[in-house]
């Protein structure tokens, strides 16, 4: 699982010329789901997003508060292209989770995020839709998060 997290002053999602979601100050999260992702990766990314210290405190000290500390909003957008592998100049998306499975998994991610924070502060785009994402990056601050993969059994690393 990969997440591109941007600190924003505002962000919104438009589908077919209609704005379907928007936030003020907070985080815009572009989320890519991998074929290898499990519940463990989902929980890890949710924890990281909500506890990422990218905001200043009341005295102006940078990098000391999270989105939860400041009671800011989160806008999530599903983005399978984060799992692109280039074959020459052609993008290949075979590492991205298939659409049928990804929609359920993405909805589970949103549910976990809302349970861990405040449901009314977590917004999202429209899964599978062609979207325009308007991001006013603050700083700019952009952080890439990647979930740790499950530990590899050393016995499986060698072929005999």
Short mmCIF file of N, CA and C in Angstrom, two decimals:
data_model
loop_
_atom_site.label_atom_id
_atom_site.label_comp_id
_atom_site.label_asym_id
_atom_site.label_seq_id
_atom_site.Cartn_x
_atom_site.Cartn_y
_atom_site.Cartn_z
N UNK A 1 0.85 -1.16 0.00
CA UNK A 1 0.00 0.00 0.00
C UNK A 1 0.90 1.23 0.00
N UNK A 2 0.55 2.18 -0.85
CA UNK A 2 1.29 3.43 -0.92
C UNK A 2 0.32 4.58 -0.71
N UNK A 3 0.80 5.59 -0.02
CA UNK A 3 0.00 6.80 0.16
C UNK A 3 0.89 8.01 -0.08
N UNK A 4 0.43 8.91 -0.91
CA UNK A 4 1.07 10.21 -1.08
C UNK A 4 0.22 11.16 -0.24
N UNK A 5 0.83 11.72 0.79
CA UNK A 5 0.11 12.57 1.74
C UNK A 5 0.59 14.00 1.55
N UNK A 6 -0.35 14.88 1.27
CA UNK A 6 -0.01 16.29 1.08
C UNK A 6 -0.72 17.14 2.11
N UNK A 7 0.06 18.00 2.77
CA UNK A 7 -0.54 18.98 3.68
C UNK A 7 -1.15 20.05 2.80
N UNK A 8 -2.44 20.36 3.04
CA UNK A 8 -3.15 21.29 2.17
C UNK A 8 -3.85 22.38 2.96
N UNK A 9 -4.05 23.51 2.29
CA UNK A 9 -4.90 24.55 2.85
C UNK A 9 -6.34 24.29 2.44
N UNK A 10 -6.49 23.61 1.29
CA UNK A 10 -7.80 23.12 0.85
C UNK A 10 -7.60 22.13 -0.29
N UNK A 11 -8.60 21.27 -0.47
CA UNK A 11 -8.56 20.28 -1.56
C UNK A 11 -10.00 19.89 -1.88
N UNK A 12 -10.21 19.49 -3.14
CA UNK A 12 -11.55 19.07 -3.54
C UNK A 12 -11.47 18.06 -4.68
N UNK A 13 -12.57 17.35 -4.89
CA UNK A 13 -12.69 16.38 -5.96
C UNK A 13 -13.92 16.73 -6.78
N UNK A 14 -13.71 16.76 -8.10
CA UNK A 14 -14.80 17.04 -9.03
C UNK A 14 -14.95 15.86 -9.97
N UNK A 15 -16.19 15.45 -10.21
CA UNK A 15 -16.49 14.37 -11.15
C UNK A 15 -17.55 14.89 -12.11
N UNK A 16 -17.26 14.83 -13.39
CA UNK A 16 -18.23 15.28 -14.39
C UNK A 16 -18.64 16.73 -14.22
N UNK A 17 -17.72 17.56 -13.81
CA UNK A 17 -18.00 18.98 -13.64
C UNK A 17 -18.69 19.35 -12.34
N UNK A 18 -19.00 18.34 -11.49
CA UNK A 18 -19.67 18.60 -10.22
C UNK A 18 -18.72 18.30 -9.06
N UNK A 19 -18.56 19.25 -8.16
CA UNK A 19 -17.72 19.02 -6.98
C UNK A 19 -18.45 18.06 -6.05
N UNK A 20 -17.79 16.94 -5.74
CA UNK A 20 -18.45 15.93 -4.90
C UNK A 20 -17.91 15.90 -3.48
N UNK A 21 -16.74 16.52 -3.27
CA UNK A 21 -16.13 16.49 -1.95
C UNK A 21 -15.11 17.61 -1.83
N UNK A 22 -14.99 18.16 -0.61
CA UNK A 22 -13.97 19.18 -0.39
C UNK A 22 -13.63 19.27 1.09
N UNK A 23 -12.41 19.74 1.35
CA UNK A 23 -11.96 19.97 2.72
C UNK A 23 -11.26 21.32 2.79
N UNK A 24 -11.12 21.81 4.01
CA UNK A 24 -10.29 22.98 4.28
C UNK A 24 -8.90 22.50 4.64
N UNK A 25 -8.31 23.09 5.64
CA UNK A 25 -6.95 22.73 6.06
C UNK A 25 -6.91 21.27 6.50
N UNK A 26 -5.86 20.57 6.10
CA UNK A 26 -5.72 19.18 6.49
C UNK A 26 -4.79 18.41 5.59
N UNK A 27 -5.16 17.16 5.29
CA UNK A 27 -4.35 16.28 4.47
C UNK A 27 -5.15 15.76 3.29
N UNK A 28 -4.50 15.75 2.13
CA UNK A 28 -5.05 15.06 0.97
C UNK A 28 -4.23 13.80 0.78
N UNK A 29 -4.89 12.66 0.75
CA UNK A 29 -4.22 11.36 0.67
C UNK A 29 -4.57 10.68 -0.64
N UNK A 30 -3.55 10.46 -1.48
CA UNK A 30 -3.70 9.67 -2.69
C UNK A 30 -3.27 8.26 -2.33
N UNK A 31 -4.18 7.29 -2.44
CA UNK A 31 -3.93 5.94 -1.93
C UNK A 31 -3.89 4.91 -3.04
N UNK A 32 -2.78 4.17 -3.10
CA UNK A 32 -2.64 3.09 -4.07
C UNK A 32 -2.64 1.75 -3.36
N UNK A 33 -3.47 0.86 -3.83
CA UNK A 33 -3.59 -0.48 -3.24
C UNK A 33 -2.86 -1.50 -4.10
N UNK A 34 -2.08 -2.35 -3.44
CA UNK A 34 -1.29 -3.38 -4.12
C UNK A 34 -1.98 -4.73 -4.02
N UNK A 35 -1.65 -5.61 -4.94
CA UNK A 35 -2.19 -6.97 -4.91
C UNK A 35 -1.78 -7.71 -3.64
N UNK A 36 -0.70 -7.25 -2.98
CA UNK A 36 -0.18 -7.93 -1.80
C UNK A 36 -0.73 -7.36 -0.49
N UNK A 37 -1.55 -6.32 -0.53
CA UNK A 37 -2.00 -5.67 0.69
C UNK A 37 -2.95 -6.53 1.50
N UNK A 38 -2.80 -6.40 2.83
CA UNK A 38 -3.64 -7.13 3.77
C UNK A 38 -4.19 -6.13 4.79
N UNK A 39 -4.97 -6.63 5.70
CA UNK A 39 -5.51 -5.82 6.79
C UNK A 39 -4.39 -5.18 7.61
N UNK A 40 -3.29 -5.88 7.76
CA UNK A 40 -2.16 -5.37 8.53
C UNK A 40 -1.60 -4.09 7.89
N UNK A 41 -1.43 -4.08 6.58
CA UNK A 41 -0.94 -2.89 5.88
C UNK A 41 -1.94 -1.75 5.99
N UNK A 42 -3.21 -2.08 5.88
CA UNK A 42 -4.26 -1.08 5.99
C UNK A 42 -4.19 -0.37 7.34
N UNK A 43 -4.12 -1.13 8.41
CA UNK A 43 -4.07 -0.56 9.76
C UNK A 43 -2.80 0.28 9.96
N UNK A 44 -1.69 -0.17 9.39
CA UNK A 44 -0.43 0.57 9.50
C UNK A 44 -0.54 1.94 8.83
N UNK A 45 -1.07 1.97 7.62
CA UNK A 45 -1.19 3.23 6.87
C UNK A 45 -2.17 4.18 7.55
N UNK A 46 -3.27 3.68 8.04
CA UNK A 46 -4.24 4.54 8.75
C UNK A 46 -3.56 5.19 9.96
N UNK A 47 -2.84 4.39 10.73
CA UNK A 47 -2.13 4.91 11.91
C UNK A 47 -1.12 5.98 11.51
N UNK A 48 -0.35 5.72 10.46
CA UNK A 48 0.67 6.67 10.00
C UNK A 48 0.05 7.98 9.53
N UNK A 49 -1.00 7.90 8.75
CA UNK A 49 -1.66 9.11 8.22
C UNK A 49 -2.16 9.98 9.36
N UNK A 50 -2.86 9.37 10.29
CA UNK A 50 -3.47 10.15 11.36
C UNK A 50 -2.47 10.70 12.37
N UNK A 51 -1.30 10.08 12.48
CA UNK A 51 -0.31 10.51 13.47
C UNK A 51 0.89 11.24 12.87
N UNK A 52 0.88 11.43 11.58
CA UNK A 52 1.97 12.12 10.89
C UNK A 52 2.04 13.56 11.36
N UNK A 53 3.18 13.95 11.91
CA UNK A 53 3.32 15.30 12.47
C UNK A 53 3.86 16.26 11.41
N UNK A 54 2.94 16.92 10.71
CA UNK A 54 3.30 17.85 9.65
C UNK A 54 2.75 19.25 9.88
N UNK A 55 2.10 19.45 11.02
CA UNK A 55 1.50 20.75 11.33
C UNK A 55 2.23 21.41 12.50
N UNK A 56 2.10 22.73 12.57
CA UNK A 56 2.73 23.48 13.65
C UNK A 56 1.82 23.47 14.88
N UNK A 57 2.42 23.73 16.04
CA UNK A 57 1.63 23.84 17.26
C UNK A 57 1.19 25.29 17.46
N UNK A 58 0.55 25.54 18.58
CA UNK A 58 0.00 26.87 18.87
C UNK A 58 1.08 27.96 18.94
N UNK A 59 2.30 27.58 19.30
CA UNK A 59 3.38 28.56 19.40
C UNK A 59 4.13 28.73 18.07
N UNK A 60 3.71 27.98 17.03
CA UNK A 60 4.34 28.08 15.73
C UNK A 60 5.45 27.09 15.47
N UNK A 61 5.71 26.17 16.44
CA UNK A 61 6.75 25.17 16.26
C UNK A 61 6.32 24.18 15.16
N UNK A 62 7.14 24.11 14.12
CA UNK A 62 6.85 23.24 12.96
C UNK A 62 7.01 21.76 13.31
N UNK A 63 6.31 20.91 12.55
CA UNK A 63 6.45 19.45 12.60
C UNK A 63 6.16 18.86 13.98
N UNK A 64 5.16 19.41 14.67
CA UNK A 64 4.90 18.93 16.02
C UNK A 64 3.47 18.42 16.25
N UNK A 65 2.55 18.66 15.31
CA UNK A 65 1.17 18.24 15.52
C UNK A 65 0.66 17.42 14.33
N UNK A 66 -0.25 16.51 14.63
CA UNK A 66 -0.88 15.68 13.60
C UNK A 66 -2.21 16.28 13.17
N UNK A 67 -2.79 15.70 12.16
CA UNK A 67 -4.11 16.14 11.69
C UNK A 67 -5.14 15.96 12.81
N UNK A 68 -5.00 14.91 13.61
CA UNK A 68 -5.92 14.67 14.72
C UNK A 68 -5.71 15.69 15.83
N UNK A 69 -4.45 16.00 16.13
CA UNK A 69 -4.16 17.00 17.16
C UNK A 69 -4.82 18.34 16.84
N UNK A 70 -4.80 18.70 15.57
CA UNK A 70 -5.31 20.01 15.14
C UNK A 70 -6.78 19.98 14.73
N UNK A 71 -7.39 18.81 14.72
CA UNK A 71 -8.79 18.65 14.33
C UNK A 71 -9.03 19.14 12.90
N UNK A 72 -8.10 18.78 11.99
CA UNK A 72 -8.21 19.14 10.58
C UNK A 72 -8.87 17.99 9.82
N UNK A 73 -9.15 18.22 8.55
CA UNK A 73 -9.85 17.24 7.72
C UNK A 73 -8.88 16.41 6.88
N UNK A 74 -9.42 15.30 6.35
CA UNK A 74 -8.65 14.40 5.48
C UNK A 74 -9.50 14.11 4.25
N UNK A 75 -8.91 14.29 3.07
CA UNK A 75 -9.57 13.94 1.81
C UNK A 75 -8.80 12.79 1.19
N UNK A 76 -9.47 11.65 0.97
CA UNK A 76 -8.83 10.46 0.42
C UNK A 76 -9.28 10.23 -1.02
N UNK A 77 -8.31 9.87 -1.86
CA UNK A 77 -8.59 9.60 -3.27
C UNK A 77 -7.89 8.30 -3.65
N UNK A 78 -8.64 7.33 -4.14
CA UNK A 78 -8.07 6.07 -4.59
C UNK A 78 -7.29 6.32 -5.88
N UNK A 79 -6.05 5.81 -5.96
CA UNK A 79 -5.22 6.07 -7.13
C UNK A 79 -4.35 4.86 -7.44
N UNK A 80 -4.88 3.98 -8.30
CA UNK A 80 -4.16 2.74 -8.64
C UNK A 80 -2.84 3.01 -9.35
N UNK A 81 -2.69 4.17 -9.97
CA UNK A 81 -1.47 4.47 -10.73
C UNK A 81 -0.23 4.58 -9.84
N UNK A 82 -0.40 4.64 -8.53
CA UNK A 82 0.76 4.66 -7.64
C UNK A 82 1.54 3.35 -7.69
N UNK A 83 0.90 2.29 -8.20
CA UNK A 83 1.57 0.99 -8.31
C UNK A 83 2.01 0.70 -9.74
N UNK A 84 2.35 1.74 -10.45
CA UNK A 84 2.82 1.65 -11.82
C UNK A 84 4.26 1.13 -11.87
N UNK A 85 4.51 0.25 -12.81
CA UNK A 85 5.86 -0.18 -13.12
C UNK A 85 6.05 0.14 -14.60
N UNK A 86 7.12 0.84 -14.92
CA UNK A 86 7.35 1.21 -16.32
C UNK A 86 8.02 0.07 -17.07
N UNK A 87 7.47 -0.27 -18.21
CA UNK A 87 8.06 -1.24 -19.15
C UNK A 87 8.47 -0.40 -20.35
N UNK A 88 9.70 0.11 -20.29
CA UNK A 88 10.14 1.11 -21.28
C UNK A 88 9.43 2.41 -20.93
N UNK A 89 8.59 2.86 -21.82
CA UNK A 89 7.81 4.08 -21.56
C UNK A 89 6.34 3.79 -21.29
N UNK A 90 5.98 2.52 -21.27
CA UNK A 90 4.58 2.14 -21.08
C UNK A 90 4.32 1.75 -19.64
N UNK A 91 3.31 2.38 -19.01
CA UNK A 91 2.96 2.00 -17.63
C UNK A 91 2.31 0.62 -17.57
N UNK A 92 2.68 -0.13 -16.57
CA UNK A 92 2.11 -1.45 -16.32
C UNK A 92 1.55 -1.43 -14.91
N UNK A 93 0.32 -1.86 -14.76
CA UNK A 93 -0.35 -1.78 -13.46
C UNK A 93 -0.67 -3.14 -12.85
N UNK A 94 0.07 -4.18 -13.22
CA UNK A 94 -0.25 -5.52 -12.72
C UNK A 94 -0.04 -5.66 -11.21
N UNK A 95 0.71 -4.73 -10.58
CA UNK A 95 0.90 -4.79 -9.12
C UNK A 95 -0.23 -4.10 -8.36
N UNK A 96 -1.08 -3.36 -9.08
CA UNK A 96 -2.23 -2.71 -8.43
C UNK A 96 -3.31 -3.75 -8.16
N UNK A 97 -4.01 -3.58 -7.06
CA UNK A 97 -5.08 -4.49 -6.70
C UNK A 97 -6.19 -4.42 -7.76
N UNK A 98 -6.73 -5.56 -8.22
CA UNK A 98 -7.82 -5.55 -9.21
C UNK A 98 -9.04 -4.78 -8.69
N UNK A 99 -9.72 -4.11 -9.60
CA UNK A 99 -10.83 -3.21 -9.27
C UNK A 99 -11.86 -3.83 -8.33
N UNK A 100 -12.29 -5.05 -8.62
CA UNK A 100 -13.35 -5.68 -7.82
C UNK A 100 -12.94 -5.81 -6.36
N UNK A 101 -11.72 -6.24 -6.13
CA UNK A 101 -11.19 -6.41 -4.78
C UNK A 101 -10.84 -5.05 -4.17
N UNK A 102 -10.30 -4.15 -4.99
CA UNK A 102 -9.82 -2.85 -4.51
C UNK A 102 -10.94 -1.98 -3.95
N UNK A 103 -12.10 -2.01 -4.55
CA UNK A 103 -13.19 -1.15 -4.07
C UNK A 103 -13.59 -1.53 -2.65
N UNK A 104 -13.72 -2.82 -2.39
CA UNK A 104 -14.06 -3.29 -1.04
C UNK A 104 -12.95 -2.93 -0.06
N UNK A 105 -11.70 -3.13 -0.47
CA UNK A 105 -10.56 -2.84 0.39
C UNK A 105 -10.46 -1.34 0.68
N UNK A 106 -10.67 -0.52 -0.35
CA UNK A 106 -10.63 0.94 -0.19
C UNK A 106 -11.73 1.40 0.77
N UNK A 107 -12.92 0.84 0.64
CA UNK A 107 -14.01 1.19 1.56
C UNK A 107 -13.68 0.78 2.99
N UNK A 108 -12.99 -0.34 3.14
CA UNK A 108 -12.55 -0.77 4.47
C UNK A 108 -11.52 0.21 5.03
N UNK A 109 -10.62 0.70 4.17
CA UNK A 109 -9.65 1.72 4.58
C UNK A 109 -10.38 2.97 5.09
N UNK A 110 -11.36 3.45 4.34
CA UNK A 110 -12.12 4.63 4.75
C UNK A 110 -12.83 4.39 6.08
N UNK A 111 -13.41 3.21 6.23
CA UNK A 111 -14.11 2.86 7.47
C UNK A 111 -13.15 2.89 8.66
N UNK A 112 -11.97 2.32 8.50
CA UNK A 112 -10.97 2.32 9.57
C UNK A 112 -10.51 3.74 9.90
N UNK A 113 -10.31 4.54 8.88
CA UNK A 113 -9.88 5.92 9.08
C UNK A 113 -10.95 6.69 9.85
N UNK A 114 -12.20 6.49 9.49
CA UNK A 114 -13.31 7.19 10.15
C UNK A 114 -13.48 6.72 11.59
N UNK A 115 -13.31 5.43 11.84
CA UNK A 115 -13.42 4.91 13.21
C UNK A 115 -12.29 5.42 14.09
N UNK A 116 -11.10 5.55 13.51
CA UNK A 116 -9.93 5.97 14.28
C UNK A 116 -9.91 7.48 14.51
N UNK A 117 -10.68 8.22 13.73
CA UNK A 117 -10.69 9.68 13.84
C UNK A 117 -12.13 10.14 14.03
N UNK A 118 -12.55 11.14 13.30
CA UNK A 118 -13.92 11.63 13.35
C UNK A 118 -14.52 11.43 11.96
N UNK A 119 -15.60 10.65 11.86
CA UNK A 119 -16.16 10.34 10.54
C UNK A 119 -16.47 11.58 9.69
N UNK A 120 -16.93 12.63 10.34
CA UNK A 120 -17.31 13.84 9.58
C UNK A 120 -16.09 14.60 9.05
N UNK A 121 -14.90 14.27 9.51
CA UNK A 121 -13.67 14.93 9.06
C UNK A 121 -12.96 14.15 7.96
N UNK A 122 -13.49 12.98 7.59
CA UNK A 122 -12.87 12.15 6.55
C UNK A 122 -13.77 12.15 5.32
N UNK A 123 -13.25 12.71 4.24
CA UNK A 123 -14.01 12.80 2.97
C UNK A 123 -13.28 11.94 1.94
N UNK A 124 -13.97 11.66 0.82
CA UNK A 124 -13.31 10.90 -0.23
C UNK A 124 -13.85 11.26 -1.60
N UNK A 125 -13.13 10.79 -2.61
CA UNK A 125 -13.54 10.97 -4.00
C UNK A 125 -14.58 9.92 -4.36
N UNK A 126 -14.61 9.53 -5.62
CA UNK A 126 -15.55 8.51 -6.08
C UNK A 126 -14.73 7.38 -6.69
N UNK A 127 -14.73 6.24 -6.04
CA UNK A 127 -13.91 5.12 -6.47
C UNK A 127 -14.20 4.79 -7.94
N UNK A 128 -13.13 4.64 -8.72
CA UNK A 128 -13.25 4.21 -10.11
C UNK A 128 -13.66 5.28 -11.09
N UNK A 129 -14.00 6.47 -10.60
CA UNK A 129 -14.44 7.54 -11.48
C UNK A 129 -13.25 8.31 -12.03
N UNK A 130 -13.47 8.98 -13.14
CA UNK A 130 -12.49 9.91 -13.68
C UNK A 130 -12.67 11.20 -12.90
N UNK A 131 -11.67 11.56 -12.09
CA UNK A 131 -11.80 12.68 -11.17
C UNK A 131 -10.80 13.78 -11.49
N UNK A 132 -11.16 14.99 -11.14
CA UNK A 132 -10.22 16.09 -11.10
C UNK A 132 -10.02 16.38 -9.61
N UNK A 133 -8.76 16.31 -9.19
CA UNK A 133 -8.43 16.53 -7.79
C UNK A 133 -7.71 17.88 -7.71
N UNK A 134 -8.32 18.80 -7.00
CA UNK A 134 -7.75 20.13 -6.85
C UNK A 134 -7.09 20.20 -5.48
N UNK A 135 -5.77 20.38 -5.49
CA UNK A 135 -4.99 20.36 -4.25
C UNK A 135 -4.24 21.68 -4.13
N UNK A 136 -4.46 22.35 -3.04
CA UNK A 136 -3.64 23.53 -2.73
C UNK A 136 -2.66 23.10 -1.65
N UNK A 137 -1.49 22.66 -2.11
CA UNK A 137 -0.46 22.13 -1.22
C UNK A 137 0.08 23.25 -0.35
N UNK A 138 0.23 22.97 0.93
CA UNK A 138 0.67 23.96 1.91
C UNK A 138 2.13 23.70 2.26
N UNK A 139 3.01 24.55 1.80
CA UNK A 139 4.42 24.43 2.14
C UNK A 139 5.36 24.61 0.96
N UNK A 140 5.40 23.74 0.00
CA UNK A 140 4.65 22.49 -0.14
C UNK A 140 5.21 21.38 0.76
N UNK A 141 4.30 20.58 1.26
CA UNK A 141 4.67 19.42 2.06
C UNK A 141 4.01 18.20 1.42
N UNK A 142 4.83 17.26 0.96
CA UNK A 142 4.36 16.02 0.37
C UNK A 142 5.21 14.89 0.93
N UNK A 143 4.53 13.89 1.49
CA UNK A 143 5.24 12.76 2.11
C UNK A 143 4.70 11.46 1.53
N UNK A 144 5.62 10.57 1.17
CA UNK A 144 5.24 9.27 0.65
C UNK A 144 5.30 8.26 1.78
N UNK A 145 4.21 7.54 1.97
CA UNK A 145 4.16 6.47 2.96
C UNK A 145 4.00 5.14 2.23
N UNK A 146 4.69 4.14 2.74
CA UNK A 146 4.55 2.82 2.17
C UNK A 146 4.44 1.83 3.31
N UNK A 147 3.48 0.93 3.20
CA UNK A 147 3.31 -0.05 4.27
C UNK A 147 4.42 -1.08 4.19
N UNK A 148 4.84 -1.58 5.35
CA UNK A 148 5.87 -2.62 5.33
C UNK A 148 5.26 -3.91 4.80
N UNK A 149 6.02 -4.60 3.99
CA UNK A 149 5.52 -5.89 3.50
C UNK A 149 5.68 -6.93 4.59
N UNK A 150 4.88 -7.98 4.48
CA UNK A 150 4.97 -9.07 5.46
C UNK A 150 6.39 -9.65 5.44
N UNK A 151 6.88 -10.08 6.60
CA UNK A 151 8.24 -10.64 6.64
C UNK A 151 8.35 -11.87 5.73
N UNK A 152 9.49 -11.95 5.06
CA UNK A 152 9.72 -13.08 4.14
C UNK A 152 10.37 -14.21 4.92
N UNK A 153 9.84 -15.39 4.75
CA UNK A 153 10.43 -16.58 5.37
C UNK A 153 11.74 -16.88 4.65
N UNK A 154 12.85 -16.86 5.38
CA UNK A 154 14.17 -17.06 4.75
C UNK A 154 14.28 -18.40 4.03
N UNK A 155 13.50 -19.40 4.43
CA UNK A 155 13.52 -20.70 3.76
C UNK A 155 12.95 -20.60 2.35
N UNK A 156 12.07 -19.60 2.12
CA UNK A 156 11.45 -19.45 0.81
C UNK A 156 12.33 -18.63 -0.14
N UNK A 157 13.40 -18.04 0.37
CA UNK A 157 14.25 -17.19 -0.46
C UNK A 157 15.15 -17.99 -1.39
N UNK A 158 15.39 -19.25 -1.08
CA UNK A 158 16.33 -20.04 -1.87
C UNK A 158 15.60 -21.19 -2.55
N UNK A 159 15.97 -21.40 -3.80
CA UNK A 159 15.43 -22.55 -4.54
C UNK A 159 16.50 -23.62 -4.61
N UNK A 160 16.13 -24.85 -4.30
CA UNK A 160 17.12 -25.94 -4.33
C UNK A 160 16.83 -26.86 -5.48
#
